[in-house]
Short mmCIF file of C-alpha atoms and ligand atoms in Angstrom, two decimals:
data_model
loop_
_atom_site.label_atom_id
_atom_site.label_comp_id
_atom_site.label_asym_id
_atom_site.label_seq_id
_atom_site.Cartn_x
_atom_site.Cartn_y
_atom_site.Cartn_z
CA UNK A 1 26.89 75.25 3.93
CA UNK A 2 25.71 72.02 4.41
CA UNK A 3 22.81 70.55 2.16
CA UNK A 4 20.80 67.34 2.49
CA UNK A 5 17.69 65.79 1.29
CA UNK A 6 15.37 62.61 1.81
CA UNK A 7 15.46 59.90 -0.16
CA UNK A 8 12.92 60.52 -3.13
CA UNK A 9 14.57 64.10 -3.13
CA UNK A 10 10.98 65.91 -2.52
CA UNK A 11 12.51 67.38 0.72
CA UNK A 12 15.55 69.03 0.90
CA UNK A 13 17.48 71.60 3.09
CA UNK A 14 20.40 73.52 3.74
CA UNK A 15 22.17 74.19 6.82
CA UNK A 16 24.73 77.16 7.54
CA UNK A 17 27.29 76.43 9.86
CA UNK A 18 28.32 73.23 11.71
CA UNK A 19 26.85 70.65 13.60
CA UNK A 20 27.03 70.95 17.30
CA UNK A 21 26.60 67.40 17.99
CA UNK A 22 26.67 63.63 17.41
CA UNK A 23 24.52 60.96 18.63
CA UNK A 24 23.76 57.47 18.32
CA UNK A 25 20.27 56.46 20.08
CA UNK A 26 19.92 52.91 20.96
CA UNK A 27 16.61 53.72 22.49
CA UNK A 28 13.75 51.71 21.33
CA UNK A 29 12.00 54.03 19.33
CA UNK A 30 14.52 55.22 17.28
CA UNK A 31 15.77 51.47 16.07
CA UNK A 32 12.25 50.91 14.87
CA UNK A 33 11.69 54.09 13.33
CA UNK A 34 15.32 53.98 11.44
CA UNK A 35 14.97 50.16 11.05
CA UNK A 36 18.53 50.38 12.50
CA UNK A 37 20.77 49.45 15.17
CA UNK A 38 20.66 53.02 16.64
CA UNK A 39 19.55 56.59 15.23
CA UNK A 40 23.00 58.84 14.66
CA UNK A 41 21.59 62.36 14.75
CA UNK A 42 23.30 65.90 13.81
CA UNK A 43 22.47 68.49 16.56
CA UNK A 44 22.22 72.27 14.47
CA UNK A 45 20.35 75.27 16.18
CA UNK A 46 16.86 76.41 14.37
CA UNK A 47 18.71 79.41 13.10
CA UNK A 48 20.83 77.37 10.83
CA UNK A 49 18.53 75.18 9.61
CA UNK A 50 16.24 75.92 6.17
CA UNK A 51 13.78 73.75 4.36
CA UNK A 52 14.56 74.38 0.42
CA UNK A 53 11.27 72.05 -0.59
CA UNK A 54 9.19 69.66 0.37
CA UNK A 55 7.38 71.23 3.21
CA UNK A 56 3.85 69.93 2.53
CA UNK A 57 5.48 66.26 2.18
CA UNK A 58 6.42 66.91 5.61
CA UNK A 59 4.59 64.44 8.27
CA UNK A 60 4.81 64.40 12.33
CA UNK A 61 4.53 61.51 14.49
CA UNK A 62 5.01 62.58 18.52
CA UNK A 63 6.99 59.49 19.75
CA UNK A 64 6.46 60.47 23.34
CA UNK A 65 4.77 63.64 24.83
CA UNK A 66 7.93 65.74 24.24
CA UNK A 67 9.14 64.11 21.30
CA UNK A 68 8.36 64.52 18.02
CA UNK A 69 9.57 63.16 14.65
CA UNK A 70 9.43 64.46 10.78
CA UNK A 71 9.87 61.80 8.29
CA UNK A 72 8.54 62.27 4.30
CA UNK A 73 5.78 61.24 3.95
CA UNK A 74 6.47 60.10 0.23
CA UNK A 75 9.68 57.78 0.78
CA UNK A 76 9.21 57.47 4.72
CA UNK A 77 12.93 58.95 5.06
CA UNK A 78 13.18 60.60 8.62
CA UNK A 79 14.14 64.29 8.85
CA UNK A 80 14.44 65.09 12.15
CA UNK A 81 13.39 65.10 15.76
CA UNK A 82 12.74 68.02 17.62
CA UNK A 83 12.53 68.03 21.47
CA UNK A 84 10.03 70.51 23.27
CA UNK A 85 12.51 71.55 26.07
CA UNK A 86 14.94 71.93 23.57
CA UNK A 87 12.95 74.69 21.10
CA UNK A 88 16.29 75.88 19.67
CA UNK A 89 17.67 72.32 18.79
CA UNK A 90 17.46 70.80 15.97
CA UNK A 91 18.30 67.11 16.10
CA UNK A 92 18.80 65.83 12.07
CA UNK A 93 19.15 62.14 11.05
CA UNK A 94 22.80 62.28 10.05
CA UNK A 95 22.48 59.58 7.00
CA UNK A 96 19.69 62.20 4.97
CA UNK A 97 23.22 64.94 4.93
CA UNK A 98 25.36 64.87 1.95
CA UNK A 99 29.12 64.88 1.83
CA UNK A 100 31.80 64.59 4.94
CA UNK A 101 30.55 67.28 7.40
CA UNK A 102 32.75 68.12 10.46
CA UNK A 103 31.50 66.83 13.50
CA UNK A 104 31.99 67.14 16.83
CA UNK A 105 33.25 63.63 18.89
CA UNK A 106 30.38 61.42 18.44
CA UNK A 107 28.41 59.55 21.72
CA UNK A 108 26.29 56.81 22.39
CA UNK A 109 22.91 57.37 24.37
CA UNK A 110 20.32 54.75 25.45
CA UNK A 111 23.09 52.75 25.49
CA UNK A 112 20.52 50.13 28.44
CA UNK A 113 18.29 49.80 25.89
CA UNK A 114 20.66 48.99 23.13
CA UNK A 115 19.50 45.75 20.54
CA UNK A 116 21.08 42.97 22.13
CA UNK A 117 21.99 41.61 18.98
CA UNK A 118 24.87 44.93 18.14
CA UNK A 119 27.75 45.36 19.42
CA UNK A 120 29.37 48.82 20.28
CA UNK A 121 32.84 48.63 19.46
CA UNK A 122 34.24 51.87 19.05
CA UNK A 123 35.78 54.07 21.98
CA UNK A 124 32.69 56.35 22.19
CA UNK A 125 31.54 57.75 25.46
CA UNK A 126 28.62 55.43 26.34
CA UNK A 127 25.39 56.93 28.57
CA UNK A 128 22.75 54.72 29.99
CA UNK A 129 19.86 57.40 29.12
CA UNK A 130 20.67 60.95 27.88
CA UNK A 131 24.17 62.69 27.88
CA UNK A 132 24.32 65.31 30.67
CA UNK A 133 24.56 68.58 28.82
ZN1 LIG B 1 11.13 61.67 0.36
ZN1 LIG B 2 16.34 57.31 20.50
#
């Protein structure tokens, strides 16, 4: 079991099982809306995946038609992102997960609209847009 929670601790969760994959999003959106280099997300199916609190502290912002992003809307940590193809898919920020979690080789995506200001310097697979599946 995996556990993790926001950053004023009004929204928490648990997840059973592992995470199916690693990201790091250069894309636009998610460098403003981590106030980051690049997003790192943790990939778990819906099934896994249980709120323990904070559900009405919950807020939605749909970056993009088929995007849309849960942050608290107490501290402003993000939760997740959840893509409308993708109902089953969970996609978590990785920093609100406690601990040392196993993880699957991470990637970079977005990588052509990457700040020019950071440098990737690790031997990551790199993709221009999304992976291929
Ligand atoms: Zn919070
Ligand atoms: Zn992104």
């Amino acid at each position: 079991m995996l556990n993790g929670h926001c950053e004023c601790g009004r929204i928490s969760f648990v997840i059973d099982g592992e995470i199916n994959q690693l990201s790091h999003c250069h894309c636009s959106q998610c460098r403003r809306l981590h106030g980051a280099a690049y997003g790192t997300f943790a990939r778990v199916t819906k099934k896994q995946f249980q709120y323990l609190s904070g559900t009405n502290d919950i807020k939605e912002y749909a970056s993009s038609s088929d995007l849309k992003r849960f942050f608290c809307s107490n501290c402003g940590s993000n939760i997740m992102v959840t893509v409308n193809d993708e109902p089953e898919q969970l996609y978590l920020a990785m920093g609100i997960i406690d601990g040392d979690p196993i993880t699957p080789e991470p990637f970079h995506i977005f990588v052509s609209s990457k700040a020019p200001w950071h440098s990737i310097n690790d031997n990551a697979a790199q993709f221009d847009e999304f992976a291929p599946e």
